[in-house]
PDB file of C-alpha atoms in Angstrom:
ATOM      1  CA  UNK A   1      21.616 -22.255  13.229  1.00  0.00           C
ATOM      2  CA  UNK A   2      18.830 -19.599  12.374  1.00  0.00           C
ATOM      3  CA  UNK A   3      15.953 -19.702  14.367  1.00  0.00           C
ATOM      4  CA  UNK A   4      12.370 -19.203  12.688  1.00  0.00           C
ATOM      5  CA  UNK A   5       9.481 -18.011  14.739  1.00  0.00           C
ATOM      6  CA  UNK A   6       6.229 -19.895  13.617  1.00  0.00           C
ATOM      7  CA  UNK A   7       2.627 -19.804  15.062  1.00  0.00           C
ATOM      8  CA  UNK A   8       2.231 -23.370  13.234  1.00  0.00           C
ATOM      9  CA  UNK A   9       3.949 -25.312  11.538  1.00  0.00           C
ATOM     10  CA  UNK A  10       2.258 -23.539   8.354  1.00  0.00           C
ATOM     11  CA  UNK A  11       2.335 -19.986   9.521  1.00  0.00           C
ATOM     12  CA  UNK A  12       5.853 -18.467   9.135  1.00  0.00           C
ATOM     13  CA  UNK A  13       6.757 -15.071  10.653  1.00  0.00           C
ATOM     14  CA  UNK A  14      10.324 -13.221  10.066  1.00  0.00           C
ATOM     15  CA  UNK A  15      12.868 -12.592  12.726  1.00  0.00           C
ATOM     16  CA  UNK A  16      15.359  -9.970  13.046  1.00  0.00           C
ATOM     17  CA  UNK A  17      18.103 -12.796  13.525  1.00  0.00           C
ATOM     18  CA  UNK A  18      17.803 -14.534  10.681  1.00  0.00           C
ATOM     19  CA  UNK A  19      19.702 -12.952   7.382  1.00  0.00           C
ATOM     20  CA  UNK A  20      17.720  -9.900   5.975  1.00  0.00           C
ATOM     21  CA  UNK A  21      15.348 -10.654   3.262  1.00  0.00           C
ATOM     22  CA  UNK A  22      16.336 -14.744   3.177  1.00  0.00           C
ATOM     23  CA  UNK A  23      14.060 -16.931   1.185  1.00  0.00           C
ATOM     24  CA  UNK A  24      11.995 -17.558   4.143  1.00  0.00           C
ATOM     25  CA  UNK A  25      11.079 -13.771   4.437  1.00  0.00           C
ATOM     26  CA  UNK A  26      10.681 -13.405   0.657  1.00  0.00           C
ATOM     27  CA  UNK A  27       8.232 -15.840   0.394  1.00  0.00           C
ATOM     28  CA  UNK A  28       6.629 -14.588   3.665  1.00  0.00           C
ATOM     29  CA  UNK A  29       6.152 -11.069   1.674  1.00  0.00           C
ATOM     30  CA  UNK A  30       5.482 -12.601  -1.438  1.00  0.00           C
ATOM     31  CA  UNK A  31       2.377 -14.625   0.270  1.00  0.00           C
ATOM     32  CA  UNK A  32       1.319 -11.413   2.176  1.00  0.00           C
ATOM     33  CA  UNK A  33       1.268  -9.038  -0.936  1.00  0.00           C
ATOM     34  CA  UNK A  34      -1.175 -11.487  -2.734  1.00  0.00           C
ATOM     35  CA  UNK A  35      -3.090 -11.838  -0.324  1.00  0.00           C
ATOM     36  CA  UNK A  36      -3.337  -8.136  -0.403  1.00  0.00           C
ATOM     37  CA  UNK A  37      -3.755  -7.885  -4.270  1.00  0.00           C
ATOM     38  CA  UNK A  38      -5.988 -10.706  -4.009  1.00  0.00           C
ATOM     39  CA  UNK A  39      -8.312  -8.560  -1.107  1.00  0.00           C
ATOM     40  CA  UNK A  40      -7.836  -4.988  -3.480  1.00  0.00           C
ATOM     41  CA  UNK A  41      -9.188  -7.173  -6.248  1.00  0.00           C
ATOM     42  CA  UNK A  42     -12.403  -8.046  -4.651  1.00  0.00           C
ATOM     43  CA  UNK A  43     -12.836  -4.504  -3.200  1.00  0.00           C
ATOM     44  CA  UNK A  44     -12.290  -3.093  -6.664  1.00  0.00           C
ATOM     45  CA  UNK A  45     -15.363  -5.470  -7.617  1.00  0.00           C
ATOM     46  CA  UNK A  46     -17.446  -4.164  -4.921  1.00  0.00           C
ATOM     47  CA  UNK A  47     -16.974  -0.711  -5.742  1.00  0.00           C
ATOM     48  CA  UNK A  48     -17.928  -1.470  -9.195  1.00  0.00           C
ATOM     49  CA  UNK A  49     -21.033  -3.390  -8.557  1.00  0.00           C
ATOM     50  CA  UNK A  50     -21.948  -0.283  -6.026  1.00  0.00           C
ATOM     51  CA  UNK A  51     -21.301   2.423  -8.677  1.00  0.00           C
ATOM     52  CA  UNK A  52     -23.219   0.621 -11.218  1.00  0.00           C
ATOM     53  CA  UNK A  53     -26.465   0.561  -8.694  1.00  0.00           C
ATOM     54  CA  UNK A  54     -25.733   4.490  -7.730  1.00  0.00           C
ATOM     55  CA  UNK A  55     -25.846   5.382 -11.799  1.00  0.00           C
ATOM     56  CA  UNK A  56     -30.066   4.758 -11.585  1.00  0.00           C
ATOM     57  CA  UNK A  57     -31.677   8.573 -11.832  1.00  0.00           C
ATOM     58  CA  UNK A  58     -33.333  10.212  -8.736  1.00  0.00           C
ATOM     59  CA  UNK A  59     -36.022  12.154  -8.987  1.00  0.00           C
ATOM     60  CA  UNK A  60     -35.945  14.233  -5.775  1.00  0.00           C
ATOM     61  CA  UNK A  61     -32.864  16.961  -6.069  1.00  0.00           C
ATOM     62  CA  UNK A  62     -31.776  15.757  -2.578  1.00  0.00           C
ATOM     63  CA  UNK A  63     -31.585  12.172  -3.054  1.00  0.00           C
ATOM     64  CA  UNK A  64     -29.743  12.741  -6.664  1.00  0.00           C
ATOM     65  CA  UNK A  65     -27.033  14.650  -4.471  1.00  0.00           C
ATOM     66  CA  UNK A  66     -26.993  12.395  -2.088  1.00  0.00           C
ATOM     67  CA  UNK A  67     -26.215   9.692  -4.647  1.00  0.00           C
ATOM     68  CA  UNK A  68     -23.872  11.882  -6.640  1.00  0.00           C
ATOM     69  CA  UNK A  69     -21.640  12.278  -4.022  1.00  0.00           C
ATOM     70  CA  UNK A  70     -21.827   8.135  -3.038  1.00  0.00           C
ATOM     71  CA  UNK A  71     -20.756   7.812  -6.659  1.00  0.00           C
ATOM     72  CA  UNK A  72     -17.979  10.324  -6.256  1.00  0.00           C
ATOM     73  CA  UNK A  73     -16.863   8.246  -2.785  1.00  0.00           C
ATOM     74  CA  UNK A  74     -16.681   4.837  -4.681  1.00  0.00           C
ATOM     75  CA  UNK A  75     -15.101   6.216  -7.506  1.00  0.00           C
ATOM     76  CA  UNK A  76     -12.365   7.545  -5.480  1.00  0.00           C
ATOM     77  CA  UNK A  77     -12.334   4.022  -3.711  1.00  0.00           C
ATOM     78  CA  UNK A  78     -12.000   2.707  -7.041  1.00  0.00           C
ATOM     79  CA  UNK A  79      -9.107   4.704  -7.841  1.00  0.00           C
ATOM     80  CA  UNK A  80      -7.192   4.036  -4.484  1.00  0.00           C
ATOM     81  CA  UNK A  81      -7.455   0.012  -4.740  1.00  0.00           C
ATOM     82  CA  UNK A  82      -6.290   0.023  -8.028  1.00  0.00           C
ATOM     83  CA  UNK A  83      -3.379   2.277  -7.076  1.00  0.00           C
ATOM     84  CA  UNK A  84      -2.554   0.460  -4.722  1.00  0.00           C
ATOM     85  CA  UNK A  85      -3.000  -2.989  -6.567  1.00  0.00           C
ATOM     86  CA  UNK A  86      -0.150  -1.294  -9.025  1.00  0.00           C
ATOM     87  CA  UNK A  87       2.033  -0.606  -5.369  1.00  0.00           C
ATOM     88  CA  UNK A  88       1.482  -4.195  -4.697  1.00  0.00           C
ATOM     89  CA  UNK A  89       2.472  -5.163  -8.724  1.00  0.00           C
ATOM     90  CA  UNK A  90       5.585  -3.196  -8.008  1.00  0.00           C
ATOM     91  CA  UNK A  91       6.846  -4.443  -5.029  1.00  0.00           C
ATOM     92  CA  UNK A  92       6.324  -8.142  -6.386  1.00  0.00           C
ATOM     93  CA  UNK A  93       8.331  -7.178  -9.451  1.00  0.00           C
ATOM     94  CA  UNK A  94      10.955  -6.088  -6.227  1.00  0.00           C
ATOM     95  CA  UNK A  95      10.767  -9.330  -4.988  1.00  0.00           C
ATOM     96  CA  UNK A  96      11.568 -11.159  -8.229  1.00  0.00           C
ATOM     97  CA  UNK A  97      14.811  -8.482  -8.912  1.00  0.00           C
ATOM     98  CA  UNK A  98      15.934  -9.010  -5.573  1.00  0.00           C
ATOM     99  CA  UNK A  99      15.927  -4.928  -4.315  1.00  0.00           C
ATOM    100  CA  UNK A 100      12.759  -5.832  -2.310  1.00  0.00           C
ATOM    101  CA  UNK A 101      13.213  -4.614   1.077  1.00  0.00           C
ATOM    102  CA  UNK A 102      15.422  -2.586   0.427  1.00  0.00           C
ATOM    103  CA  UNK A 103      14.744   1.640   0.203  1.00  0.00           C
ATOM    104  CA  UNK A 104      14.757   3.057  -3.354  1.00  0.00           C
ATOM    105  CA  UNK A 105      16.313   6.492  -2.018  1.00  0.00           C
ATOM    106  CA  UNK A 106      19.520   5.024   0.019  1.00  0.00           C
ATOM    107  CA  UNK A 107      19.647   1.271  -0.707  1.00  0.00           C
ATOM    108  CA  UNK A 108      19.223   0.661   3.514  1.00  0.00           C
ATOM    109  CA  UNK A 109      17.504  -2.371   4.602  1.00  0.00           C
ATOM    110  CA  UNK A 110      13.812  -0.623   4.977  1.00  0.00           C
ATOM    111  CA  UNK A 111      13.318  -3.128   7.839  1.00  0.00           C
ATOM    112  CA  UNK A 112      11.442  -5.891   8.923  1.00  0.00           C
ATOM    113  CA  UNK A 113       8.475  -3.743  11.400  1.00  0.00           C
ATOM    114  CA  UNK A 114       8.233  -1.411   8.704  1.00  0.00           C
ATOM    115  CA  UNK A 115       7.757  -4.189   5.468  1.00  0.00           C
ATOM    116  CA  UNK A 116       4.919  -6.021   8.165  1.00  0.00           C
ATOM    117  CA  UNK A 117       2.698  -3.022   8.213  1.00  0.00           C
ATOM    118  CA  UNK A 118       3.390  -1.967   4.661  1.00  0.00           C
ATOM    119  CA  UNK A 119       4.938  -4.482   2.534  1.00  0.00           C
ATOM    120  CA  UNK A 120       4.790  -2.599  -1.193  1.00  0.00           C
ATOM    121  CA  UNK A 121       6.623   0.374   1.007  1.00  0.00           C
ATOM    122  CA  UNK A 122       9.631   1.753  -1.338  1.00  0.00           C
ATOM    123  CA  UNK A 123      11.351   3.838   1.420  1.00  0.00           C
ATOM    124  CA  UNK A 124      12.797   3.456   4.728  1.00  0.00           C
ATOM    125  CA  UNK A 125      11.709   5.361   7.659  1.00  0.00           C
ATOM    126  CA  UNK A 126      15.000   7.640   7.310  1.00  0.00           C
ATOM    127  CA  UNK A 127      14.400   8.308   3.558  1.00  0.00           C
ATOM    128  CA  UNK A 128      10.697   9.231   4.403  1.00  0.00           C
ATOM    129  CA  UNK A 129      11.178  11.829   6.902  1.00  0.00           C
ATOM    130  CA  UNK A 130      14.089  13.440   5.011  1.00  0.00           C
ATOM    131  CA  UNK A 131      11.908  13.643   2.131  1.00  0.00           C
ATOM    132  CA  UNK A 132       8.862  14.977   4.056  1.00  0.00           C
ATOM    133  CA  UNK A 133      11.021  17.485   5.909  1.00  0.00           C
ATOM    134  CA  UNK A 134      12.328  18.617   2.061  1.00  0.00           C
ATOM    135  CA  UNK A 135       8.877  19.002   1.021  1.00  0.00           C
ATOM    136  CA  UNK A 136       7.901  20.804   4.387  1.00  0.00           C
ATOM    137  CA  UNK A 137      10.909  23.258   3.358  1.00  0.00           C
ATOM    138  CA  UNK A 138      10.053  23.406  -0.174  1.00  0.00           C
ATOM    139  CA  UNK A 139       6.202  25.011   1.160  1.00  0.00           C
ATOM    140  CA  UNK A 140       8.329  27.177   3.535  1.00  0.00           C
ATOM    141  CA  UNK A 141       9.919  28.415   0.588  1.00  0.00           C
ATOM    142  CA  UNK A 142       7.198  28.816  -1.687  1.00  0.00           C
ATOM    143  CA  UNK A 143       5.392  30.343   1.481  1.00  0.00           C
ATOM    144  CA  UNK A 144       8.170  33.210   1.546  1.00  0.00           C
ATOM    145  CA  UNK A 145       8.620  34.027  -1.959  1.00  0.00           C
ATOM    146  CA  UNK A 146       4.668  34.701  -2.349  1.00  0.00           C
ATOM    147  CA  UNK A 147       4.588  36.881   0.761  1.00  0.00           C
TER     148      UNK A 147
END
């Protein structure tokens, strides 16, 4: 028999005894990644409602800096949530095709620590610091053939 952990009887949380990437765990990721869509959504709204009260002329040189670059910070903001809301579409669409969970690079298990602090993640820990130390040898290179 699998054991579940649960806070409540509502609130399920994943073990690592329980077969990787069961129902029980998709759903649990499934529930946490709209939740997270859901919160990028109403950030996205904020930042618009924000840029559209920063667009109103200044008159003094340092205030219409100052609000130029407040425009420049939510529009980035802007562009991050929605970024990420497309992470978040992705890793849904994962979910549906069954590879959720599982690393794009190598086809591990990406784990169940590592999917709880960044559920639309699309590599495992492994495939992330072999790719980071390629692209820290790829500068290297670059570094040495410009010297």
């Amino acid at each position: 028999m699998t054991q579940v952990s649960q806070l409540s009887s509502d609130r399920y949380y994943p073990l690592d005894n329980e077969p990787y990437m069961s129902e029980g765990q998709l759903a649990y990721f499934k529930g946490k990644l709209m939740q997270r869509k859901d919160e990028l959504h109403k950030n996205i709204y904020k930042s618009i409602k924000k840029i559209k009260t920063l667009e109103a002329t200044q008159a003094d040189l340092l205030d219409r800096s100052n609000a130029y670059m407040d425009l420049a910070l939510e529009v980035k903001s802007f562009e991050r949530h929605s970024d990420m809301i497309v992470q978040v579409d992705r890793a849904l669409a994962r979910i549906d095709d069954g590879s959720f969970g599982y690393c794009e690079l190598t086809g591990d298990k990406i784990g169940l620590r590592r999917l709880e602090a960044i559920p639309f993640t699309t590599l495992s820990i492994k495939a992330l610091e072999e790719f980071e130390a390629d692209q820290g040898n790829m500068f290297i290179s670059k570094q040495t053939l410009y010297s």
